[in-house]
Amino acid sequence: MILNDLNRLGLEVREKIKNYDNKELILSDSFKNEFSNFLLSNSKDKIEYQKFTSVVTTPKDLKIIFPNQWFYIASFFYDFLNSLWKYKEIINELNFSDEIIKNLRNSSTNEEIDILLKSKLDNEVDLNYFKLFLTNYEWWFGSKTIDRGDFFVSSVLNLSKVVNVSHSYLADLAYYLSKDKNLKDLISKDYNNFSVENSVSNEIILLENKNLRAILKSSFDYLIDNYGENKVLFGYEIKDAKIENREYKGLSLPEYFGFEILIGIFDNIQNGESLKSSGTLRFINEELTILNKPNCYFTSQWNESNNRGLTLGNFNNFLSKISDGTLKIIKDEKEFKLIKLTKITSTSPLKKLEQIIYYGAPGTGKSHKVDQEIQNLDSHFYERVTFHPEYDHSSFIGGYKPKTDQKGEIKYEFVPQVFINIYERAWNDEKNHYYLIIEEINRGNCAEIFGDIFQLLDRTSNYNVSPSTELRLYLENVLTNKKGIINGLKLPSNLTIYATMNTSDQSLFPMDSAFKRRWDWEYIPIIYKNEKNKDDDNLSFKFIVEIDEETSFEWIEFIEKINLNHIMDNESLGMDKCLGNYFIKPDLVDNHISLKSFINKVIFYLWNDVFKDEDSIIFKGLAYEKFFPIDDKGKEAVIKILNTLDVTINKKQ
């Protein structure tokens, strides 16, 4: 297999951005020198660095001012974009015309195209991924057609959810960092170093604006992006309304703003004039998509008073409820600021040493289990990495890499990676506890990735590992606590290692028994509704999949029927291929899941990874292409599967 799942990588990027704390960032001289040299060789732009911002001047003398955080956000796209380049290379090798590429969008491949693709891609999974790349742009978060040189820009902007035209420079940064791993590693190190220096701060400024309406609109967008419609719009009501004689639907949140309308939902796109009443602008002229409905607009009828309705005070109550008390808008002189009151601590209490692999079917909550262990910790105290088939020893430990110094001369020096970074921090700070988190540990070749340091995982022995010369020299230079190198490598007692493992992926790189016995293992089971004593509050019990506006079904009933009756009782499948409670998460309000999300994630997994080589009644007469377009064929195909499974289809009364 040569192609990666772009949808999965994109969702990983989105999750990183969602969890990013938006802290101010000061760039190191190493990064600034490295990036300036890269820009000099690859672009005609010029860059000037300030304390917290950078200014790029284009050849047309246009200035782009952006926060230094953008460099760090851009580094999140490294794996996604490098995988995307592989798809583009195949497009170029196939020599598809622009017309063919445009015609394939939102369509399907014909027999002639299929023959051509099979001549290039002999792996069935790669072939399916590539067809999705050609025909389903939403799968890889794109919008610009693949024939364009800047086709990747839309994916970056869609995933990062930045706004206005100048923000497209974030895509340029992501492109640059995808081409130079050393740049990616340097900015990550800058972020970690600066984070720990500033961890005493308990306020983070997220947004600033002199205009009250603008800061409230931006803050609402921030809530939707980071907390989701399901939580932000909980308890909403929709009623008929008018602007003069023009009818529209008004969305209100009575708990916070009484009967006042927060969002206007119109039948078509509006403009500055159509949003006015008696010459006054009633809604901000920036289109939103809310509840899967386009042509939505945020109210402009705000004031600073503490009266009822659309006031700053009520909006702050709204912010506090949604964010568990961490978000607030303050007025600093003449400027409004959205601030985050961080709960992150500047210490990590020492605890009992643990070395655990959490394992189970996809979506059972293994990563969530790890998140609970490190919640409220500054990211300085942990390193997180995801193993994959191309991940190797040098990616995990580090190695010699070429670097250009200030004189323009190339020299080689040891560049540490995730394992050595956390090893160094833990040994130099024995008063705090540190964590190494390995996601999907069995998707990588553990024997090759760990090498001889796997011996260190036996924490009950006094075994030490002799490092390479370059690693020894590096550690002798950076370790203030020489116990971490004087007799070779040895894991400190304040370093815990957690790993997660999807049992459905266990055939990728089998682990040998010597490696396995060095870990404690904890199974994360699937919880069904009839097992009330185990987990009465399991949120997945409330998940509803919407087929259309009138019909739906319960997610928990679906996974119970398909897991117990069609996967577990199949000797060639078994427990490993089952769907976990959180295999999919709601993308609509009130814990609802859209049909589009269900087909693109759940149906694709069942068809491609579970039943593809099985003579199963689930997909009898149904190829994956039969689910598109989703609104008609997808709906019919899903209903057919539900009837086969005997899942209850609920209709609104």
XYZ file of C-alpha atoms in Angstrom:
653
model
C 0.000 0.000 0.000
C 1.449 3.363 -1.034
C -1.440 5.744 -0.319
C -2.673 6.979 3.043
C -6.252 7.678 4.103
C -6.492 11.455 3.540
C -9.784 11.693 5.401
C -8.286 10.155 8.544
C -5.186 12.348 8.342
C -7.356 15.418 7.812
C -9.486 14.620 10.852
C -6.288 14.195 12.884
C -5.219 17.690 11.787
C -8.624 19.095 12.737
C -8.387 17.462 16.170
C -4.911 18.946 16.742
C -6.192 22.407 15.809
C -9.224 21.963 18.050
C -7.004 21.041 21.020
C -4.384 23.710 20.319
C -4.199 26.224 23.183
C -3.393 29.294 20.978
C -0.571 30.436 23.227
C 1.642 33.312 22.070
C 4.847 32.035 20.476
C 8.330 33.531 20.273
C 10.418 32.030 17.479
C 13.950 30.830 18.170
C 16.886 32.084 16.132
C 17.368 28.541 14.844
C 13.896 28.449 13.335
C 14.077 31.990 11.960
C 17.410 31.293 10.243
C 16.185 27.985 8.871
C 12.909 29.424 7.551
C 14.567 32.506 6.056
C 17.006 30.285 4.159
C 14.145 28.099 2.966
C 12.139 31.124 1.818
C 15.170 32.513 -0.007
C 15.506 29.288 -1.986
C 11.808 28.651 -2.655
C 10.005 31.992 -2.876
C 10.409 35.657 -3.801
C 8.677 36.739 -0.586
C 10.636 38.509 2.131
C 10.001 38.063 5.839
C 10.528 40.184 8.937
C 10.185 38.680 12.406
C 8.718 40.555 15.373
C 8.208 39.331 18.915
C 4.821 37.651 18.481
C 4.086 38.263 14.808
C 5.784 37.993 11.421
C 5.422 40.213 8.352
C 5.777 38.831 4.824
C 6.252 41.251 1.922
C 5.294 39.881 -1.507
C 7.030 40.848 -4.811
C 4.103 43.279 -5.390
C 4.977 44.992 -2.087
C 1.847 43.649 -0.360
C 2.239 42.977 3.353
C 0.807 39.913 5.113
C 0.855 40.167 8.899
C 0.192 36.991 10.851
C 0.782 35.612 14.368
C 3.710 33.286 14.973
C 1.226 30.595 16.010
C 0.586 30.072 12.299
C 3.975 28.433 11.887
C 3.056 25.905 14.541
C -0.439 25.298 13.129
C 1.136 24.839 9.682
C 3.307 22.036 11.084
C 0.135 20.031 11.857
C -0.325 19.486 8.097
C 3.035 17.752 7.524
C 1.711 14.171 7.219
C -1.504 15.208 5.450
C 0.211 17.259 2.731
C 3.037 14.798 2.138
C 0.386 12.120 1.610
C -1.513 14.501 -0.694
C 1.621 15.014 -2.832
C 1.695 11.250 -3.515
C -1.813 11.416 -4.964
C -0.810 14.395 -7.106
C 2.274 12.555 -8.382
C 0.080 9.695 -9.589
C -2.243 12.187 -11.321
C 0.765 13.611 -13.153
C 2.045 10.157 -14.109
C -1.381 9.190 -15.489
C -1.321 12.368 -17.571
C -5.027 13.072 -17.051
C -6.287 16.136 -18.903
C -7.873 19.039 -17.019
C -11.197 18.142 -18.624
C -11.083 14.533 -17.347
C -10.234 15.712 -13.829
C -13.110 18.210 -13.787
C -15.598 15.671 -15.188
C -14.690 13.094 -12.525
C -15.536 15.460 -9.682
C -18.812 14.473 -7.977
C -19.122 11.655 -10.510
C -17.744 8.131 -10.776
C -14.995 6.478 -12.778
C -15.848 4.660 -16.010
C -14.432 1.361 -17.289
C -11.660 3.040 -19.296
C -10.493 5.049 -16.283
C -10.705 1.961 -14.027
C -8.410 -0.005 -16.363
C -5.916 2.854 -16.376
C -5.984 3.145 -12.591
C -5.528 -0.605 -12.076
C -2.431 -0.497 -14.286
C -0.939 1.982 -11.822
C -2.403 0.797 -8.514
C -2.418 -2.950 -7.907
C -3.588 -2.660 -4.303
C -7.374 -2.600 -3.807
C -7.242 -0.195 -0.855
C -5.025 2.250 -2.783
C -7.393 2.000 -5.734
C -10.412 2.855 -3.583
C -8.600 5.749 -1.918
C -7.559 7.121 -5.296
C -11.097 6.909 -6.690
C -12.348 8.862 -3.676
C -9.621 11.431 -4.295
C -10.791 11.879 -7.897
C -14.535 11.899 -7.303
C -15.302 12.902 -3.714
C -13.509 16.146 -2.814
C -15.219 16.269 0.575
C -13.331 13.068 1.496
C -10.026 14.995 1.395
C -11.541 18.353 2.446
C -10.824 19.948 -0.938
C -12.762 22.347 -3.141
C -10.340 23.500 -5.832
C -9.978 21.008 -8.688
C -6.928 18.759 -8.670
C -5.569 20.142 -11.956
C -4.764 23.457 -10.250
C -1.335 24.067 -8.783
C -2.884 25.462 -5.594
C -5.455 22.682 -5.175
C -4.130 21.904 -1.672
C -4.923 25.403 -0.364
C -8.641 24.701 0.069
C -7.918 21.575 2.151
C -5.659 23.519 4.523
C -8.153 26.362 4.917
C -11.147 24.030 5.308
C -9.409 22.052 8.039
C -7.964 25.065 9.870
C -11.199 27.088 9.497
C -9.370 30.401 9.205
C -11.151 33.396 7.760
C -10.600 36.161 5.156
C -8.346 36.202 2.132
C -5.020 37.095 3.767
C -5.323 33.982 5.923
C -4.624 31.856 2.846
C -0.934 32.446 3.613
C -1.375 29.767 6.264
C -1.617 27.316 3.354
C 1.708 28.605 2.014
C 3.319 28.013 5.419
C 1.860 24.513 5.561
C 3.292 23.863 2.081
C 6.765 25.094 3.102
C 6.865 23.056 6.307
C 5.659 19.927 4.482
C 8.786 20.165 2.332
C 11.252 20.463 5.222
C 10.859 18.183 8.250
C 13.612 20.038 10.108
C 11.493 23.215 10.007
C 8.512 21.257 11.345
C 10.590 19.858 14.206
C 12.131 23.236 15.086
C 8.781 25.015 15.374
C 7.435 22.199 17.569
C 10.447 22.579 19.841
C 9.976 26.373 19.966
C 6.365 25.882 20.988
C 7.216 23.437 23.777
C 10.064 25.587 25.087
C 8.029 28.786 25.112
C 4.974 27.073 26.606
C 6.828 25.993 29.727
C 8.427 29.435 30.151
C 4.977 31.040 30.147
C 2.910 28.410 31.919
C 2.388 30.676 34.940
C 0.029 32.874 32.891
C -3.629 32.105 33.599
C -5.135 34.199 30.791
C -4.767 33.649 27.055
C -6.025 36.298 24.625
C -7.818 34.497 21.778
C -9.461 37.367 19.874
C -9.349 41.175 19.921
C -11.554 43.797 18.278
C -12.621 47.376 18.983
C -16.140 46.664 17.738
C -18.564 44.885 20.094
C -20.589 43.241 17.305
C -17.432 41.991 15.585
C -15.945 40.427 18.744
C -19.265 38.713 19.541
C -19.545 37.320 15.993
C -15.926 36.076 16.074
C -16.462 34.582 19.531
C -19.566 32.737 18.322
C -17.547 31.335 15.382
C -14.866 30.240 17.869
C -17.462 28.385 19.944
C -18.872 26.554 16.918
C -15.383 25.551 15.709
C -14.121 24.366 19.095
C -17.216 23.025 20.884
C -19.507 22.065 17.995
C -23.119 22.925 17.192
C -24.389 20.133 19.403
C -23.192 21.896 22.556
C -23.379 25.549 21.455
C -26.967 25.434 20.157
C -28.387 23.143 22.818
C -31.982 24.134 23.612
C -32.461 26.261 20.498
C -35.874 27.245 19.161
C -36.845 28.279 15.622
C -39.759 30.583 14.832
C -41.159 32.508 11.874
C -39.969 36.114 11.575
C -39.864 39.046 9.165
C -37.579 41.880 8.132
C -40.154 44.365 6.911
C -42.132 42.145 4.459
C -39.395 39.544 3.939
C -39.962 36.254 5.743
C -37.196 34.184 7.367
C -36.691 31.724 10.223
C -35.259 33.016 13.486
C -33.122 30.833 15.781
C -33.113 31.804 19.453
C -31.508 30.474 22.639
C -34.127 31.283 25.312
C -31.899 30.175 28.205
C -29.474 33.024 27.524
C -31.150 35.663 25.338
C -34.877 35.247 25.935
C -37.072 35.605 22.857
C -34.437 37.597 20.910
C -33.280 36.105 17.602
C -29.609 35.121 17.520
C -29.406 33.688 13.974
C -31.480 34.521 10.898
C -32.021 31.596 8.499
C -32.960 32.714 4.974
C -33.989 30.904 1.794
C -31.212 32.499 -0.261
C -28.054 34.589 0.014
C -28.600 38.063 1.525
C -26.746 41.357 1.163
C -26.276 44.521 3.184
C -29.546 45.998 1.957
C -31.764 42.927 2.374
C -30.543 42.537 5.973
C -31.726 46.048 6.876
C -34.968 47.150 8.461
C -35.869 50.858 8.476
C -32.323 51.590 7.358
C -30.751 49.681 10.277
C -28.651 46.538 9.703
C -30.319 43.707 11.629
C -27.783 40.961 10.862
C -24.046 40.983 10.142
C -23.497 40.481 6.411
C -21.320 37.351 6.715
C -22.936 34.094 5.625
C -22.880 31.112 8.010
C -23.937 27.494 7.695
C -25.907 26.446 10.760
C -27.776 23.145 11.276
C -26.626 22.146 7.775
C -28.499 25.180 6.418
C -26.691 27.816 4.320
C -27.724 31.498 4.152
C -27.602 32.042 7.922
C -26.617 35.386 9.469
C -25.593 36.429 13.000
C -27.555 39.211 14.682
C -26.068 42.704 14.959
C -28.506 43.902 17.662
C -26.079 43.867 20.604
C -25.457 46.358 23.423
C -23.168 46.577 26.455
C -25.892 47.121 29.045
C -26.840 44.490 31.599
C -30.497 44.413 30.569
C -32.234 41.322 29.289
C -31.815 40.070 25.718
C -28.839 40.574 23.426
C -26.298 42.036 25.834
C -22.603 41.496 26.470
C -23.396 40.247 29.966
C -25.753 37.568 28.670
C -23.266 36.556 25.987
C -20.620 36.094 28.697
C -23.049 33.847 30.605
C -23.449 31.906 27.372
C -19.651 31.667 26.928
C -19.154 30.524 30.510
C -21.773 27.761 30.264
C -20.416 26.367 26.991
C -16.732 26.514 28.020
C -17.147 25.395 31.648
C -16.118 28.820 32.878
C -12.936 29.191 30.824
C -14.053 31.824 28.244
C -14.972 35.462 28.793
C -15.075 38.749 26.872
C -13.488 41.694 28.681
C -13.121 45.356 27.747
C -9.549 46.623 28.013
C -9.606 50.397 27.606
C -11.364 50.753 24.219
C -10.812 47.187 22.958
C -12.808 44.020 23.525
C -10.912 40.765 24.090
C -12.005 37.142 24.195
C -9.829 35.513 26.847
C -9.375 31.942 27.948
C -8.875 31.318 31.658
C -6.585 28.333 31.448
C -6.864 25.477 33.895
C -3.485 24.142 32.798
C -1.126 23.668 35.698
C 2.552 24.541 35.666
C 3.392 21.301 37.480
C 2.770 17.598 36.877
C 2.412 15.702 40.181
C 4.572 12.637 40.639
C 2.637 9.365 40.519
C 3.110 5.616 40.331
C 5.000 4.556 37.226
C 2.787 2.989 34.548
C 3.447 1.384 31.168
C 0.115 0.397 29.629
C -1.264 -0.514 26.218
C -4.998 0.206 25.973
C -6.475 -2.081 23.328
C -9.847 -2.830 21.792
C -12.015 -2.434 18.707
C -12.011 0.857 16.748
C -13.891 3.634 18.541
C -14.103 2.198 22.060
C -12.499 5.260 23.678
C -8.860 4.251 24.067
C -7.461 7.713 23.296
C -10.082 9.254 25.576
C -8.808 7.028 28.381
C -5.312 8.458 27.854
C -6.652 12.026 27.621
C -8.189 11.648 31.067
C -4.759 10.815 32.474
C -3.106 13.988 31.134
C -6.001 16.457 31.292
C -5.062 19.882 32.656
C -1.359 19.233 32.097
C 0.762 21.669 30.121
C 1.930 20.035 26.885
C 5.518 20.424 28.119
C 4.885 17.393 30.328
C 4.000 14.979 27.531
C 4.885 13.989 23.987
C 2.323 12.379 21.688
C 3.092 10.417 18.542
C 1.144 8.186 16.148
C 2.916 5.168 14.686
C 2.398 4.294 11.016
C 4.026 1.881 8.536
C 6.662 4.399 7.362
C 7.641 5.518 10.882
C 11.193 4.429 11.722
C 13.867 4.465 14.433
C 15.313 7.857 13.493
C 11.812 9.409 13.456
C 11.311 8.164 17.025
C 14.792 8.715 18.492
C 16.542 11.257 16.267
C 19.548 11.382 13.991
C 22.112 13.469 12.166
C 20.650 16.013 9.751
C 22.114 18.767 7.574
C 21.631 22.334 8.800
C 22.667 25.683 7.351
C 24.320 28.060 9.801
C 24.225 31.867 9.719
C 27.229 31.924 7.370
C 25.389 29.767 4.856
C 27.607 26.760 5.506
C 26.069 23.295 5.748
C 26.883 21.270 8.829
C 25.464 18.100 10.377
C 24.168 17.843 13.902
C 22.010 15.473 15.940
C 18.319 16.449 15.871
C 16.292 14.758 18.672
C 12.815 13.367 18.109
C 9.864 12.563 20.355
C 11.472 9.842 22.533
C 14.672 11.764 23.278
C 12.737 15.017 23.789
C 10.643 13.518 26.604
C 13.625 11.505 27.919
C 15.615 14.734 28.271
C 12.804 16.645 29.989
C 12.040 13.837 32.459
C 15.667 13.361 33.564
C 16.243 17.106 33.912
C 13.121 17.566 36.071
C 12.648 14.684 38.515
C 10.194 16.759 40.578
C 7.494 16.433 37.898
C 5.935 13.482 36.095
C 6.231 13.122 32.309
C 4.336 11.051 29.746
C 5.080 9.484 26.372
C 1.878 8.639 24.474
C 1.983 6.346 21.449
C -1.215 6.178 19.406
C -1.875 3.099 17.238
C 1.337 1.437 18.365
C 0.784 -1.694 16.248
C 0.513 0.274 12.974
C 4.284 0.726 13.117
C 7.066 -1.839 13.127
C 7.870 -1.728 16.856
C 10.987 -3.878 16.513
C 12.452 -1.427 13.996
C 11.168 1.751 15.704
C 12.387 0.913 19.217
C 15.518 -0.987 18.194
C 17.625 -2.008 21.167
C 15.993 0.561 23.475
C 13.022 -1.805 23.798
C 15.151 -3.399 26.535
C 14.576 -0.252 28.613
C 10.865 -1.076 28.757
C 11.674 -3.709 31.379
C 11.453 -1.191 34.212
C 12.108 -3.753 36.963
C 15.656 -4.479 35.794
C 18.838 -2.408 36.019
C 19.436 -2.854 32.300
C 21.102 0.045 30.459
C 21.474 0.527 26.701
C 24.607 1.947 25.121
C 23.616 4.861 22.846
C 25.197 5.695 19.488
C 28.124 8.103 19.619
C 26.111 11.039 18.256
C 23.244 10.424 20.712
C 25.643 10.103 23.636
C 27.344 13.393 22.737
C 23.982 15.115 22.407
C 22.699 13.876 25.783
C 25.955 14.713 27.547
C 25.443 18.277 26.339
C 21.739 18.724 27.223
C 21.271 16.604 30.372
C 21.896 18.473 33.608
C 21.108 15.243 35.448
C 23.919 12.948 34.277
C 22.177 9.844 35.664
C 20.409 9.712 32.319
C 23.643 9.029 30.382
C 26.563 8.236 32.690
C 26.060 4.441 32.424
C 24.131 4.519 29.165
C 20.418 5.022 28.548
C 17.963 4.208 31.344
C 14.327 5.288 31.608
C 13.649 7.591 34.597
C 11.042 6.627 37.188
C 9.026 9.795 36.474
C 8.307 8.807 32.858
C 5.065 6.911 32.166
C 4.334 5.424 28.742
C 0.790 4.941 27.452
C -0.056 3.368 24.109
C -3.278 2.616 22.231
C -3.931 -0.262 19.855
C -6.828 -1.044 17.532
C -7.096 -4.821 17.556
C -8.458 -4.615 13.997
C -4.974 -3.519 12.856
C -3.018 -6.256 14.640
C -1.936 -7.943 11.404
C 0.063 -4.926 10.185
C 3.179 -5.514 12.292
C 2.829 -8.357 14.815
C 4.556 -7.715 18.145
C 6.871 -10.399 19.461
C 6.327 -11.855 22.928
C 9.454 -10.202 24.379
C 8.058 -6.785 23.485
C 4.525 -7.592 24.683
C 5.522 -8.857 28.134
C 7.151 -5.513 28.978
C 3.721 -3.838 29.041
C 0.606 -3.963 31.164
C -2.470 -4.470 28.976
C -5.943 -3.023 29.570
C -8.894 -3.947 27.381
C -11.444 -1.205 26.553
C -14.746 -2.998 25.778
C -17.759 -2.002 23.695
C -20.733 -1.138 25.919
C -24.246 -1.995 24.759
C -27.483 -0.542 26.044
C -28.547 -3.711 27.870
C -25.367 -3.589 29.954
C -26.654 -0.720 32.098
C -24.658 -1.566 35.175
C -21.412 -1.127 33.272
C -21.925 2.373 31.949
C -25.246 4.109 32.545
C -23.912 7.461 31.290
C -22.352 6.293 28.024
C -22.938 9.267 25.720
C -23.132 7.063 22.610
C -26.504 5.743 23.849
C -27.922 9.137 22.811
C -26.419 9.224 19.287
C -29.041 9.439 16.534
C -28.254 8.996 12.821
C -30.461 11.183 10.607
C -31.505 9.560 7.323
C -33.450 12.685 6.366
C -35.561 15.317 8.136
C -38.288 12.777 8.876
C -36.490 9.478 9.576
C -33.626 8.366 11.826
C -32.241 5.418 13.791
C -30.302 4.856 17.017
C -26.544 4.408 16.643
C -26.320 2.080 19.660
C -28.931 -0.290 18.185
C -27.085 -0.306 14.865
C -23.710 -1.294 16.362
C -25.325 -3.908 18.600
C -27.127 -5.581 15.683
C -24.183 -5.538 13.280
C -21.518 -6.409 15.874
C -23.290 -9.258 17.643
C -25.124 -10.797 14.692
C -22.817 -10.265 11.712
C -19.244 -9.583 12.852
C -18.553 -11.394 16.119
C -20.215 -14.620 14.971
C -18.144 -14.668 11.773
C -15.040 -16.783 12.394
C -12.972 -14.876 9.837
C -13.848 -11.499 11.424
C -14.516 -11.643 15.154
C -14.305 -8.965 17.848
C -11.410 -7.103 16.242
C -13.543 -5.727 13.409
C -16.468 -4.540 15.550
C -17.632 -0.924 15.701
C -16.929 0.795 19.017
C -19.289 3.195 20.780
C -17.393 6.232 19.550
C -16.342 4.979 16.121
C -18.260 8.010 14.833
C -19.143 11.198 16.663
C -22.093 13.565 16.170
C -21.623 16.340 13.612
C -25.101 17.855 14.128
C -26.892 19.281 17.160
C -28.552 17.196 19.890
C -26.112 14.269 19.436
C -27.258 13.697 15.860
C -25.082 12.222 13.095
C -25.598 13.219 9.457
C -26.222 10.602 6.759
C -23.215 11.967 4.867
C -20.896 11.385 7.834
C -22.380 7.921 8.463
C -21.816 6.794 4.858
C -18.346 8.308 4.452
C -17.037 6.834 7.691
C -19.109 3.879 8.912
C -20.310 2.400 5.622
C -16.895 2.864 4.014
C -15.210 1.043 6.923
C -17.707 -1.829 6.843
C -17.458 -2.178 3.071
C -13.691 -1.730 2.726
C -12.274 -3.215 5.945
C -14.859 -5.678 7.237
C -17.113 -7.296 4.619
C -15.142 -6.729 1.423
C -13.935 -10.314 1.125
C -16.937 -11.819 2.894
C -20.044 -13.369 1.406
C -22.258 -11.261 3.646
C -25.901 -10.322 3.229
C -25.098 -6.804 4.489
C -23.737 -5.571 1.157
C -25.500 -8.032 -1.104
C -25.929 -6.222 -4.426
C -24.385 -3.037 -2.989
C -21.041 -1.722 -4.255
C -19.732 1.343 -2.415
C -20.458 3.513 -5.467
C -24.159 2.660 -4.994
C -24.246 5.004 -1.975
C -23.704 8.112 -4.095
C -25.234 10.636 -4.526
C -25.959 10.414 -0.806
C -29.317 12.216 -0.733
C -31.079 9.641 -2.920
C -29.040 6.496 -3.617
C -27.215 6.672 -0.283
C -30.480 6.971 1.598
C -31.996 3.972 -0.214
C -28.894 1.816 0.334
C -28.688 2.617 4.063
C -32.381 1.818 4.564
C -31.810 -1.507 2.796
C -28.977 -2.342 5.221
C -31.076 -1.277 8.241
C -33.894 -3.577 7.130
C -31.416 -6.432 6.716
C -30.146 -5.822 10.254
C -33.677 -5.367 11.620
C -32.753 -1.943 13.027
C -35.745 0.188 13.999
C -36.275 3.183 11.709
C -37.970 6.001 13.596
C -40.257 8.537 11.934
C -41.113 11.950 13.322
C -44.681 12.261 14.470
